[in-house]
PDB file of C-alpha atoms in Angstrom:
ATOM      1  CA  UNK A 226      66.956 102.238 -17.487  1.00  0.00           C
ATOM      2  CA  UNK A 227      68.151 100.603 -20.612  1.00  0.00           C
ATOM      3  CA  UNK A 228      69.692  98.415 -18.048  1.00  0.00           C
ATOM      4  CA  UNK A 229      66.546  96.977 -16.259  1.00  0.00           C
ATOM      5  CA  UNK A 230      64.001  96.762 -19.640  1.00  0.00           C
ATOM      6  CA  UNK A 231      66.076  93.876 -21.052  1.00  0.00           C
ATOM      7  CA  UNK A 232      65.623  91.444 -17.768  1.00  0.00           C
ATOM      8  CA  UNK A 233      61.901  92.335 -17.805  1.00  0.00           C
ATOM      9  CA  UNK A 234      61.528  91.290 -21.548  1.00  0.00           C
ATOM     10  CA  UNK A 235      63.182  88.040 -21.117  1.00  0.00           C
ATOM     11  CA  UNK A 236      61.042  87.173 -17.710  1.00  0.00           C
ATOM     12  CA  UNK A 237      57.535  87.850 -19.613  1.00  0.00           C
ATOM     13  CA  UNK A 238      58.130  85.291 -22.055  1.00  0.00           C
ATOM     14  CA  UNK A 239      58.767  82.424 -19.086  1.00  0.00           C
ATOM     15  CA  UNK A 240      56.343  83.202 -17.314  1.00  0.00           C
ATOM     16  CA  UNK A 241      53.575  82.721 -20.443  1.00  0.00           C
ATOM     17  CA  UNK A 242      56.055  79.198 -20.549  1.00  0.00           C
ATOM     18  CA  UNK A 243      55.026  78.220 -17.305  1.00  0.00           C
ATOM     19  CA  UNK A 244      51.421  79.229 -17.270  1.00  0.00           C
ATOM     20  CA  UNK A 245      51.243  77.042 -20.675  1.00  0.00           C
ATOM     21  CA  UNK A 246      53.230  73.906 -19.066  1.00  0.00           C
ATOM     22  CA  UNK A 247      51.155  74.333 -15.652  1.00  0.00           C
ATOM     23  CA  UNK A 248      47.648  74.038 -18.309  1.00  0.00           C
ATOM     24  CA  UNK A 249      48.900  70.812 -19.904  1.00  0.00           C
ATOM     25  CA  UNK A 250      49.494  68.944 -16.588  1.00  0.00           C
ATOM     26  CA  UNK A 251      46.037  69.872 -15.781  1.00  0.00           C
ATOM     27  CA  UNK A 252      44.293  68.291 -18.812  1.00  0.00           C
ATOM     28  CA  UNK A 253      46.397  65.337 -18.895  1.00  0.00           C
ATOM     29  CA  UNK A 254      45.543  64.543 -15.346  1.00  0.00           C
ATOM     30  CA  UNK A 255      41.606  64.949 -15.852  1.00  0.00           C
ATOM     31  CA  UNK A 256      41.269  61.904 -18.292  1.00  0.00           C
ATOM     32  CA  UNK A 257      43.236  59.752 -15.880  1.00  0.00           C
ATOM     33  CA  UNK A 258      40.723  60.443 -13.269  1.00  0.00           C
ATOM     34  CA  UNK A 259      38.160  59.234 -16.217  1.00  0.00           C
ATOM     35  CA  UNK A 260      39.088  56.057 -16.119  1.00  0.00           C
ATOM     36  CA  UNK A 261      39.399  55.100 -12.213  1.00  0.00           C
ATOM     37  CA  UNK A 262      35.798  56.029 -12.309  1.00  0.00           C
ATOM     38  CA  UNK A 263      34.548  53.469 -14.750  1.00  0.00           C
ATOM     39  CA  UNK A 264      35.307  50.080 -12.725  1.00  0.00           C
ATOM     40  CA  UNK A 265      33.441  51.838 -10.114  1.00  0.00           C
ATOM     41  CA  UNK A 266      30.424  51.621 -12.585  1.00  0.00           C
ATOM     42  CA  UNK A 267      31.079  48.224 -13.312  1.00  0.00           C
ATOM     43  CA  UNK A 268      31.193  46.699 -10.364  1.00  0.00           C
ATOM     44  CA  UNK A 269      28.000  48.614  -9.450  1.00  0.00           C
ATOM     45  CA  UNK A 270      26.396  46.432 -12.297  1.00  0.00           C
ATOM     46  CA  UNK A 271      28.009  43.913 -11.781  1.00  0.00           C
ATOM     47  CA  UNK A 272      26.952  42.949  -8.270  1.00  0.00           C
ATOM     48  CA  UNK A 273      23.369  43.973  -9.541  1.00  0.00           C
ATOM     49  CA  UNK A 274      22.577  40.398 -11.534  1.00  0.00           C
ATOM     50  CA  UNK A 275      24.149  38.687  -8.386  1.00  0.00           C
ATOM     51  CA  UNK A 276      21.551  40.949  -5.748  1.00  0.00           C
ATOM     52  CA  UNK A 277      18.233  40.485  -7.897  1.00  0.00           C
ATOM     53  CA  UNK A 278      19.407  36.332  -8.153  1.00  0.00           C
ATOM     54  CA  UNK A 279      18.876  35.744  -4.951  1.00  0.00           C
ATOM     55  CA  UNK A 280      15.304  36.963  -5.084  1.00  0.00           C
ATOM     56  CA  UNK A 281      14.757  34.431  -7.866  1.00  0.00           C
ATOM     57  CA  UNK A 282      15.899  31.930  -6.165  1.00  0.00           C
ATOM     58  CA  UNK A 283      13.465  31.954  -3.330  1.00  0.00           C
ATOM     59  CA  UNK A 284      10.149  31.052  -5.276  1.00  0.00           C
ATOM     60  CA  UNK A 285      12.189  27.865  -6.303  1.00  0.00           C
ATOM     61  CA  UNK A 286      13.053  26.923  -2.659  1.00  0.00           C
ATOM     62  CA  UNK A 287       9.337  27.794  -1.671  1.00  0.00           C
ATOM     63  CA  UNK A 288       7.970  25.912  -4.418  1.00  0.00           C
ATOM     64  CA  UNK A 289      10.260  23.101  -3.564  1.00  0.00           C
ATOM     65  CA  UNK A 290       9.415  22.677   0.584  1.00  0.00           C
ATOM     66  CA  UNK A 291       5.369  23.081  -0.435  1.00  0.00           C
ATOM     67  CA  UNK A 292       5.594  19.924  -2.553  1.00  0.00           C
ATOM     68  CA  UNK A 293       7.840  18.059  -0.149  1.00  0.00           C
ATOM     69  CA  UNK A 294       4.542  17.070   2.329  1.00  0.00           C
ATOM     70  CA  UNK A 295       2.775  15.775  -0.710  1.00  0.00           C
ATOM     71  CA  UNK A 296       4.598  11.855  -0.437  1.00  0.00           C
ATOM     72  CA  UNK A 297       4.458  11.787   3.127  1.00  0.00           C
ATOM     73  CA  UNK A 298       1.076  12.619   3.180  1.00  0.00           C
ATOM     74  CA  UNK A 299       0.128  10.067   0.289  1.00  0.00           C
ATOM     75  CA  UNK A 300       2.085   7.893   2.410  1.00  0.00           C
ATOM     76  CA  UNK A 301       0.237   8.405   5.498  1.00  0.00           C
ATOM     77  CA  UNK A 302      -3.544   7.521   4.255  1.00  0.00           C
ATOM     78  CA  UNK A 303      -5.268   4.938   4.449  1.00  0.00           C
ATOM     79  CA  UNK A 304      -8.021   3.756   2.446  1.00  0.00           C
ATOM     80  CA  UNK A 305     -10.216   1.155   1.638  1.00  0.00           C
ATOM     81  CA  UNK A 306     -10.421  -0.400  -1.488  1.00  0.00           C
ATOM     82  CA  UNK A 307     -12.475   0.890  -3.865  1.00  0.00           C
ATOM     83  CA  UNK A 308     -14.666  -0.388  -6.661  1.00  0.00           C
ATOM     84  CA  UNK A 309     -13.390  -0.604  -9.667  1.00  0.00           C
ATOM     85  CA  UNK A 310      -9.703  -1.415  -8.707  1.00  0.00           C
ATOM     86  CA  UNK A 311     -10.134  -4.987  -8.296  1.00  0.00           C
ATOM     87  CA  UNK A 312     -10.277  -7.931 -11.311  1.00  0.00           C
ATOM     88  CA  UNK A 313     -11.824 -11.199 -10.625  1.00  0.00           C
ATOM     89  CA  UNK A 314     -12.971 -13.710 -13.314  1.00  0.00           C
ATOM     90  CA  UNK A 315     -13.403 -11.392 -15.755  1.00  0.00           C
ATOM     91  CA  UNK A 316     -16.045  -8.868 -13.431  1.00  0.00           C
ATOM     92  CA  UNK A 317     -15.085  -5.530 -11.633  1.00  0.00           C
ATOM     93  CA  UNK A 318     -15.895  -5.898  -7.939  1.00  0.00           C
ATOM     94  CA  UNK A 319     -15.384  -5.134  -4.480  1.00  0.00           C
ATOM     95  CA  UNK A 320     -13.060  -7.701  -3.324  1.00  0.00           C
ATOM     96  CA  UNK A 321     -14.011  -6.978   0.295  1.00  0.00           C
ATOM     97  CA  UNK A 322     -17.599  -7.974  -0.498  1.00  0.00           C
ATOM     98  CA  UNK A 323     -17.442 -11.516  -0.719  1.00  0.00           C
ATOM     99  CA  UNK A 324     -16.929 -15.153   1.466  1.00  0.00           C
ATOM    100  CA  UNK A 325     -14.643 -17.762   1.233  1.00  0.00           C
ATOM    101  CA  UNK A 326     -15.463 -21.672   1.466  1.00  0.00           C
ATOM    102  CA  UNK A 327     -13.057 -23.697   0.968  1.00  0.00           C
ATOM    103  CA  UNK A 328     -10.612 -22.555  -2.076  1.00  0.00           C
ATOM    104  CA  UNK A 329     -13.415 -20.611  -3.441  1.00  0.00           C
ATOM    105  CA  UNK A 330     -14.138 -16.532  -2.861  1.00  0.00           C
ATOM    106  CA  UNK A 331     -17.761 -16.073  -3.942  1.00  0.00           C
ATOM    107  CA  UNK A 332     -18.556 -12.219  -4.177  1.00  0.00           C
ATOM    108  CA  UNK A 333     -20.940  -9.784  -5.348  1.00  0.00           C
ATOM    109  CA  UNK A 334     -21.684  -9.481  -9.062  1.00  0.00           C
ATOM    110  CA  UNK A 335     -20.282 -12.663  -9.796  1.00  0.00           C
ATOM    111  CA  UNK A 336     -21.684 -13.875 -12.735  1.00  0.00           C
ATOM    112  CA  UNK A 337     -22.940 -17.374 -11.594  1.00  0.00           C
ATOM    113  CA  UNK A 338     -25.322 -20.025 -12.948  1.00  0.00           C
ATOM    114  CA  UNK A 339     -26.265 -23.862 -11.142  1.00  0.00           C
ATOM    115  CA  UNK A 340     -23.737 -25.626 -12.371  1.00  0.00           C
ATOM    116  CA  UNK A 341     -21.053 -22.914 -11.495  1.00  0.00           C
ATOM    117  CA  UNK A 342     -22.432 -22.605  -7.552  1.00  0.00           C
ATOM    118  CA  UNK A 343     -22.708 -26.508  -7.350  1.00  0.00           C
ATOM    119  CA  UNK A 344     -18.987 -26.824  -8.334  1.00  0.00           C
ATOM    120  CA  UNK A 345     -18.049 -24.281  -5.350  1.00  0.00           C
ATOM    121  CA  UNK A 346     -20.917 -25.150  -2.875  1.00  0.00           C
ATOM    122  CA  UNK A 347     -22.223 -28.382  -3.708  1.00  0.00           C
ATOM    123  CA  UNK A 348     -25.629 -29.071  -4.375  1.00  0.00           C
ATOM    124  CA  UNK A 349     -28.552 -27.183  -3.484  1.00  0.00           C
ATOM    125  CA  UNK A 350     -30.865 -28.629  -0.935  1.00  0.00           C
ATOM    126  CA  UNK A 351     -33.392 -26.305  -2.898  1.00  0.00           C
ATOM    127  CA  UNK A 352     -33.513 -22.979  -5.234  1.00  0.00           C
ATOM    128  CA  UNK A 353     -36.962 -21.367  -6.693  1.00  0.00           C
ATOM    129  CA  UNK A 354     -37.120 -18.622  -9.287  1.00  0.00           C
ATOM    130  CA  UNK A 355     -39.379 -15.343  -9.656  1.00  0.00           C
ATOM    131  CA  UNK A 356     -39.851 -13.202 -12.450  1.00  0.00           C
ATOM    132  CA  UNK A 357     -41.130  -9.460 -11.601  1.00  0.00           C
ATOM    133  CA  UNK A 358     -44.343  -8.227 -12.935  1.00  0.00           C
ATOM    134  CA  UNK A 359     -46.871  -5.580 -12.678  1.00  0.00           C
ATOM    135  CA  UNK A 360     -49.060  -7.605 -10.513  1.00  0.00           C
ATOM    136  CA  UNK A 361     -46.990  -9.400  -7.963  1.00  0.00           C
ATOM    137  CA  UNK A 362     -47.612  -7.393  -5.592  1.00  0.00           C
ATOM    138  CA  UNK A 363     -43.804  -6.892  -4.783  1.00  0.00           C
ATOM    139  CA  UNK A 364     -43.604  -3.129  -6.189  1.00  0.00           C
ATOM    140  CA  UNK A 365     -40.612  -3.518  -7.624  1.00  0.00           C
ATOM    141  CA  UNK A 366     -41.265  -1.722 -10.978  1.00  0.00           C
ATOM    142  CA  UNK A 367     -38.087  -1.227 -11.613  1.00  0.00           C
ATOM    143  CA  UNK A 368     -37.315  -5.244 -12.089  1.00  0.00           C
ATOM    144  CA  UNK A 369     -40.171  -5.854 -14.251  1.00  0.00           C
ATOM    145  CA  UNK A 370     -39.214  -8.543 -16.758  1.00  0.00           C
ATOM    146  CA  UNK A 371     -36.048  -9.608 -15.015  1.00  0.00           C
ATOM    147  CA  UNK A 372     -35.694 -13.058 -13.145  1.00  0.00           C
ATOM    148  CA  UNK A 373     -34.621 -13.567  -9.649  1.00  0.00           C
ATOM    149  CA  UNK A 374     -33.030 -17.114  -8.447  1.00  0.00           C
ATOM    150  CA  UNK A 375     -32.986 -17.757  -4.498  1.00  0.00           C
ATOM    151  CA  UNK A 376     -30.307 -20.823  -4.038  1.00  0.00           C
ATOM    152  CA  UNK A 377     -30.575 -22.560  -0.244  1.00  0.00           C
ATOM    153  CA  UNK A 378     -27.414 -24.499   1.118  1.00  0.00           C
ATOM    154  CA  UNK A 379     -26.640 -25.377   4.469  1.00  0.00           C
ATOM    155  CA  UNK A 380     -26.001 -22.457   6.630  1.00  0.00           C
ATOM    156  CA  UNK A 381     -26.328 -20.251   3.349  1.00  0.00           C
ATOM    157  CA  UNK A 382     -28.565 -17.921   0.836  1.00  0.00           C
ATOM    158  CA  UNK A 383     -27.745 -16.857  -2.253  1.00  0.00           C
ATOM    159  CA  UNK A 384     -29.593 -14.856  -4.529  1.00  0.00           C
ATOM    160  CA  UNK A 385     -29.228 -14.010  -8.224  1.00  0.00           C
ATOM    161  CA  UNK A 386     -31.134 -12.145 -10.934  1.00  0.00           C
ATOM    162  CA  UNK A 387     -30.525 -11.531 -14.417  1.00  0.00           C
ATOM    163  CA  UNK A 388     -29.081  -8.641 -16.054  1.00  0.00           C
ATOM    164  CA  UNK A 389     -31.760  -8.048 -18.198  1.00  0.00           C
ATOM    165  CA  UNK A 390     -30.988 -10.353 -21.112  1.00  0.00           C
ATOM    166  CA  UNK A 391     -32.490 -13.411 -19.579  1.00  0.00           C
ATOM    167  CA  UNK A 392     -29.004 -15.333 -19.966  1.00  0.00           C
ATOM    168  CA  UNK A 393     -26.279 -13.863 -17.501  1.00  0.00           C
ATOM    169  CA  UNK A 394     -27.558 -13.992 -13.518  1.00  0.00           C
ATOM    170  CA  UNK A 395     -24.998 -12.170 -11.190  1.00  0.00           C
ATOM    171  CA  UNK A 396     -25.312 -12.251  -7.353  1.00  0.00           C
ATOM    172  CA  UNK A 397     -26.613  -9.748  -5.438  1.00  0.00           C
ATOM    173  CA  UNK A 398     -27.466 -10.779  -1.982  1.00  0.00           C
ATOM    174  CA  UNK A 399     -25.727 -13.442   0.283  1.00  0.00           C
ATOM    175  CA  UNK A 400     -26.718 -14.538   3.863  1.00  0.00           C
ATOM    176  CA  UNK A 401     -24.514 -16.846   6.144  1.00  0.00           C
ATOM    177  CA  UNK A 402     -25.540 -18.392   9.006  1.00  0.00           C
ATOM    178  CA  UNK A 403     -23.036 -21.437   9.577  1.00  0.00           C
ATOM    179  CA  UNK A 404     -19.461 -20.571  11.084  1.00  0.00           C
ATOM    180  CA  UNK A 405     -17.570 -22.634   7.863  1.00  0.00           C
ATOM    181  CA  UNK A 406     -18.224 -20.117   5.479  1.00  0.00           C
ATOM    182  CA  UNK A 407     -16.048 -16.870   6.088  1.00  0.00           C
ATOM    183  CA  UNK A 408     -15.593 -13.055   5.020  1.00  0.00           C
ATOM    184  CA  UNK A 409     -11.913 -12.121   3.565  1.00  0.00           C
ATOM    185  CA  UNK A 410     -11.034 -10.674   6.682  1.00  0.00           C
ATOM    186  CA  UNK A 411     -11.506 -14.150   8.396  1.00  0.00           C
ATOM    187  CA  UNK A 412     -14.401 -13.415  10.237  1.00  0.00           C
ATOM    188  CA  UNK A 413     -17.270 -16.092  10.931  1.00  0.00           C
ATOM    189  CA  UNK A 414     -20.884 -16.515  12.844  1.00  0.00           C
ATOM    190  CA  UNK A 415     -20.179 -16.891  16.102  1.00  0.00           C
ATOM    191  CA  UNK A 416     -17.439 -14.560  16.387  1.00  0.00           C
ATOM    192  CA  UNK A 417     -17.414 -11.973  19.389  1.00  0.00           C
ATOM    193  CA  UNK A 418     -18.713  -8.610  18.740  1.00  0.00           C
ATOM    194  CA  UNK A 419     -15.149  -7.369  19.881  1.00  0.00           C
ATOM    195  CA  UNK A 420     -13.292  -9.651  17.348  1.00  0.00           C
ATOM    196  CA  UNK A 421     -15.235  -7.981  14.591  1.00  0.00           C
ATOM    197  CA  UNK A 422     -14.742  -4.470  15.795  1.00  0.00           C
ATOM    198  CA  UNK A 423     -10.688  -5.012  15.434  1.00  0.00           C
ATOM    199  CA  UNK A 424     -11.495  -6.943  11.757  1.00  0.00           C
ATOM    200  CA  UNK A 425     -13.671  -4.150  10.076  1.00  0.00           C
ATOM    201  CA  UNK A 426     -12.541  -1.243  12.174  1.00  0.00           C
ATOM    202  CA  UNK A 427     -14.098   1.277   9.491  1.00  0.00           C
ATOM    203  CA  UNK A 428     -17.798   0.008  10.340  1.00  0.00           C
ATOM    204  CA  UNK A 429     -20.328   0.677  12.780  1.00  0.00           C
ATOM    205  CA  UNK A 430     -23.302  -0.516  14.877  1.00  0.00           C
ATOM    206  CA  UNK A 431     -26.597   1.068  12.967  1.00  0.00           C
ATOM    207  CA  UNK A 432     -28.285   1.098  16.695  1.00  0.00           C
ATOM    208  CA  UNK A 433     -27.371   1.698  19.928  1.00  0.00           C
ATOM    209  CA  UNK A 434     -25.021  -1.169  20.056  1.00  0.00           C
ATOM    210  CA  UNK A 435     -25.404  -2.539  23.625  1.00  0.00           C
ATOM    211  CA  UNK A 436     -23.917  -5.633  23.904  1.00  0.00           C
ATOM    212  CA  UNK A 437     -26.436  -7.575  25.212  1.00  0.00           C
ATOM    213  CA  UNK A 438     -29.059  -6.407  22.907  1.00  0.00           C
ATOM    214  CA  UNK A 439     -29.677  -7.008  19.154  1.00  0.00           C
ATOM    215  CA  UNK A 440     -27.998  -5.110  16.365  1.00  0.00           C
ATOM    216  CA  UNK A 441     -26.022  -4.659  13.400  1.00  0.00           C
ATOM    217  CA  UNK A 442     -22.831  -3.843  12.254  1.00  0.00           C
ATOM    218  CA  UNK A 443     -22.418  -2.002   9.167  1.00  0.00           C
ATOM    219  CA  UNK A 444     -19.334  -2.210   6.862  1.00  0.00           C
ATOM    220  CA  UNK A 445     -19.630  -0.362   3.392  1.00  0.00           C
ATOM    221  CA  UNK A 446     -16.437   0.152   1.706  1.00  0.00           C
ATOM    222  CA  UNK A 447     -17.353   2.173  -1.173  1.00  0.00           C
ATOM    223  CA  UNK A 448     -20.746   3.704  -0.712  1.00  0.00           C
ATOM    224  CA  UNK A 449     -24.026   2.853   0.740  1.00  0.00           C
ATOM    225  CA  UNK A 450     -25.193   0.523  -1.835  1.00  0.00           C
ATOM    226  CA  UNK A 451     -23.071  -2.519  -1.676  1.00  0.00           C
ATOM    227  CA  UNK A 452     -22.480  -3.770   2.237  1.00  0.00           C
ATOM    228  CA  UNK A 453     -21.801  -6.096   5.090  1.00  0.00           C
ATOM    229  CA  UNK A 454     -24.510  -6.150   8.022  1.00  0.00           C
ATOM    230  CA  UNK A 455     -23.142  -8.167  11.042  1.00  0.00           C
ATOM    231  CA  UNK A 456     -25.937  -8.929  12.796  1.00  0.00           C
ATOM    232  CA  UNK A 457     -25.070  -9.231  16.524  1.00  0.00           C
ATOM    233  CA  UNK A 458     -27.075 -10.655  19.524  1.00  0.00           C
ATOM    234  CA  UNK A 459     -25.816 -11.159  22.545  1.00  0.00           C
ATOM    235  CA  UNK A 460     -22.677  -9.862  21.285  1.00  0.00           C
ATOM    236  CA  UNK A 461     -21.765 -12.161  19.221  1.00  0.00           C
ATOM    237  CA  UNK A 462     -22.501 -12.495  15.789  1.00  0.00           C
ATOM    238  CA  UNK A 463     -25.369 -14.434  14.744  1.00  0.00           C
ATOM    239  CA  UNK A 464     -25.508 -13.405  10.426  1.00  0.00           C
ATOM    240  CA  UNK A 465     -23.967 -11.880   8.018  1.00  0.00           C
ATOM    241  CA  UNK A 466     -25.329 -10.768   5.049  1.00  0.00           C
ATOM    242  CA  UNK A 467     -23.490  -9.260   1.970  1.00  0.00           C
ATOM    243  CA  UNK A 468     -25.902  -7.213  -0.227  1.00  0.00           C
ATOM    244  CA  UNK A 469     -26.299  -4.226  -2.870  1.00  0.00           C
ATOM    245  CA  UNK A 470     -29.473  -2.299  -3.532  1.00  0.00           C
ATOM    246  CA  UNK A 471     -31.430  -3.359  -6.456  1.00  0.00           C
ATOM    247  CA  UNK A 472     -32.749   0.131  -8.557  1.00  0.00           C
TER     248      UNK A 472
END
């Protein structure tokens, strides 16, 4: 017996040895597993700033093909020129609204007086005045006071009136009948109806526009005040008068 107890004693104490080394190797090898796990994490959030870019990106590129059609559709219109975008001698006007003789363009609201017309026109074979009043039977009680001027040259009517001073007269009516005086656009009296059409393609005939009746052609390039009325017989042009409404 005394034989046997002395093994036993000294196997107790290894076995406690083992069970303490075999503990140790299992907590050392937890924290190592600690680590691995952590670049896991951060390439979780890393690719998350990179996924929630794109998003961000795809208002710009929305924003960017809306505003691309804006040019080409600036591009693509066509308009006529309006008033207030055109400077001649010192008045705002529409250019389109006038006649040429000679070197001379002679438009609406030009601020003209004899001496000034006679240097562009020559003289005139006559010219009478009228001053509105209460009892002129006109009804034009909005021009009360003011003075209108009716010039006659060959082929041509021009009428003025003052601005309400009594000093400056600007033009406000203008009727051609004689082929040497010409709109902008090169068109005369006793041009064909067709010619006209492919001039002042943005007007129209006011009536039923059969060719072989009487009508007019209506250009207004701004609004329905200031205008051109073709007046066609026959189709062919026979007038033109360039007007604006007096208020």
């Amino acid at each position: 017996m005394g034989t046997f107890k002395k093994p036993a004693a000294l196997l107790l104490p290894a076995v406690l040895l083992m069970t303490l080394l075999a503990g140790c190797q299992s907590d050392s090898a937890a924290p190592a597993a600690t680590p691995s796990a952590e670049p896991t994490a951060e390439a979780v959030s890393t690719a998350a700033p990179e996924a929630s870019a794109t998003p961000a990106a795809e208002p710009a590129a929305t924003e960017a093909a809306t505003a691309e059609p804006t040019p080409a559709a600036s591009a693509g219109s066509s308009e006529a020129i309006k008033e207030g975008t055109i400077e001649k001698e010192g008045n705002v006007i529409l250019k389109e609204l006038a006649f040429v003789h000679k070197d001379h363009t002679i438009a609406l609201s030009d601020i003209v007086d004899d001496t000034k017309l006679e240097s562009m026109l020559g003289k005139a074979t006559a010219k009478k005045s009228h001053t509105y009043s209460l009892d002129d039977g006109k009804n034009m009680d909005t021009l009360i006071g003011r003075t209108e001027n009716t010039y006659t040259f060959p082929g041509l009517e021009i009428k003025t009136i003052d601005s309400g001073d009594g000093k400056q007269f600007y033009i406000f009516s203008m009727k051609i009948t004689d082929p040497k005086y010409t709109t902008v656009r090169n068109i005369k009296v006793g041009d064909s109806l067709d010619t006209l059409k492919k001039a002042y393609p943005e007007g129209k005939l006011t009536g039923d526009g059969a060719p072989e009746e009487e009508d007019d052609y209506r250009f207004a390039p701004s609004n329905y005040v200031d205008y051109i009325l073709f007046h066609v017989k026959g189709a062919k042009i026979e007038s033109i008068s360039i007007s604006t409404l007096l208020d």
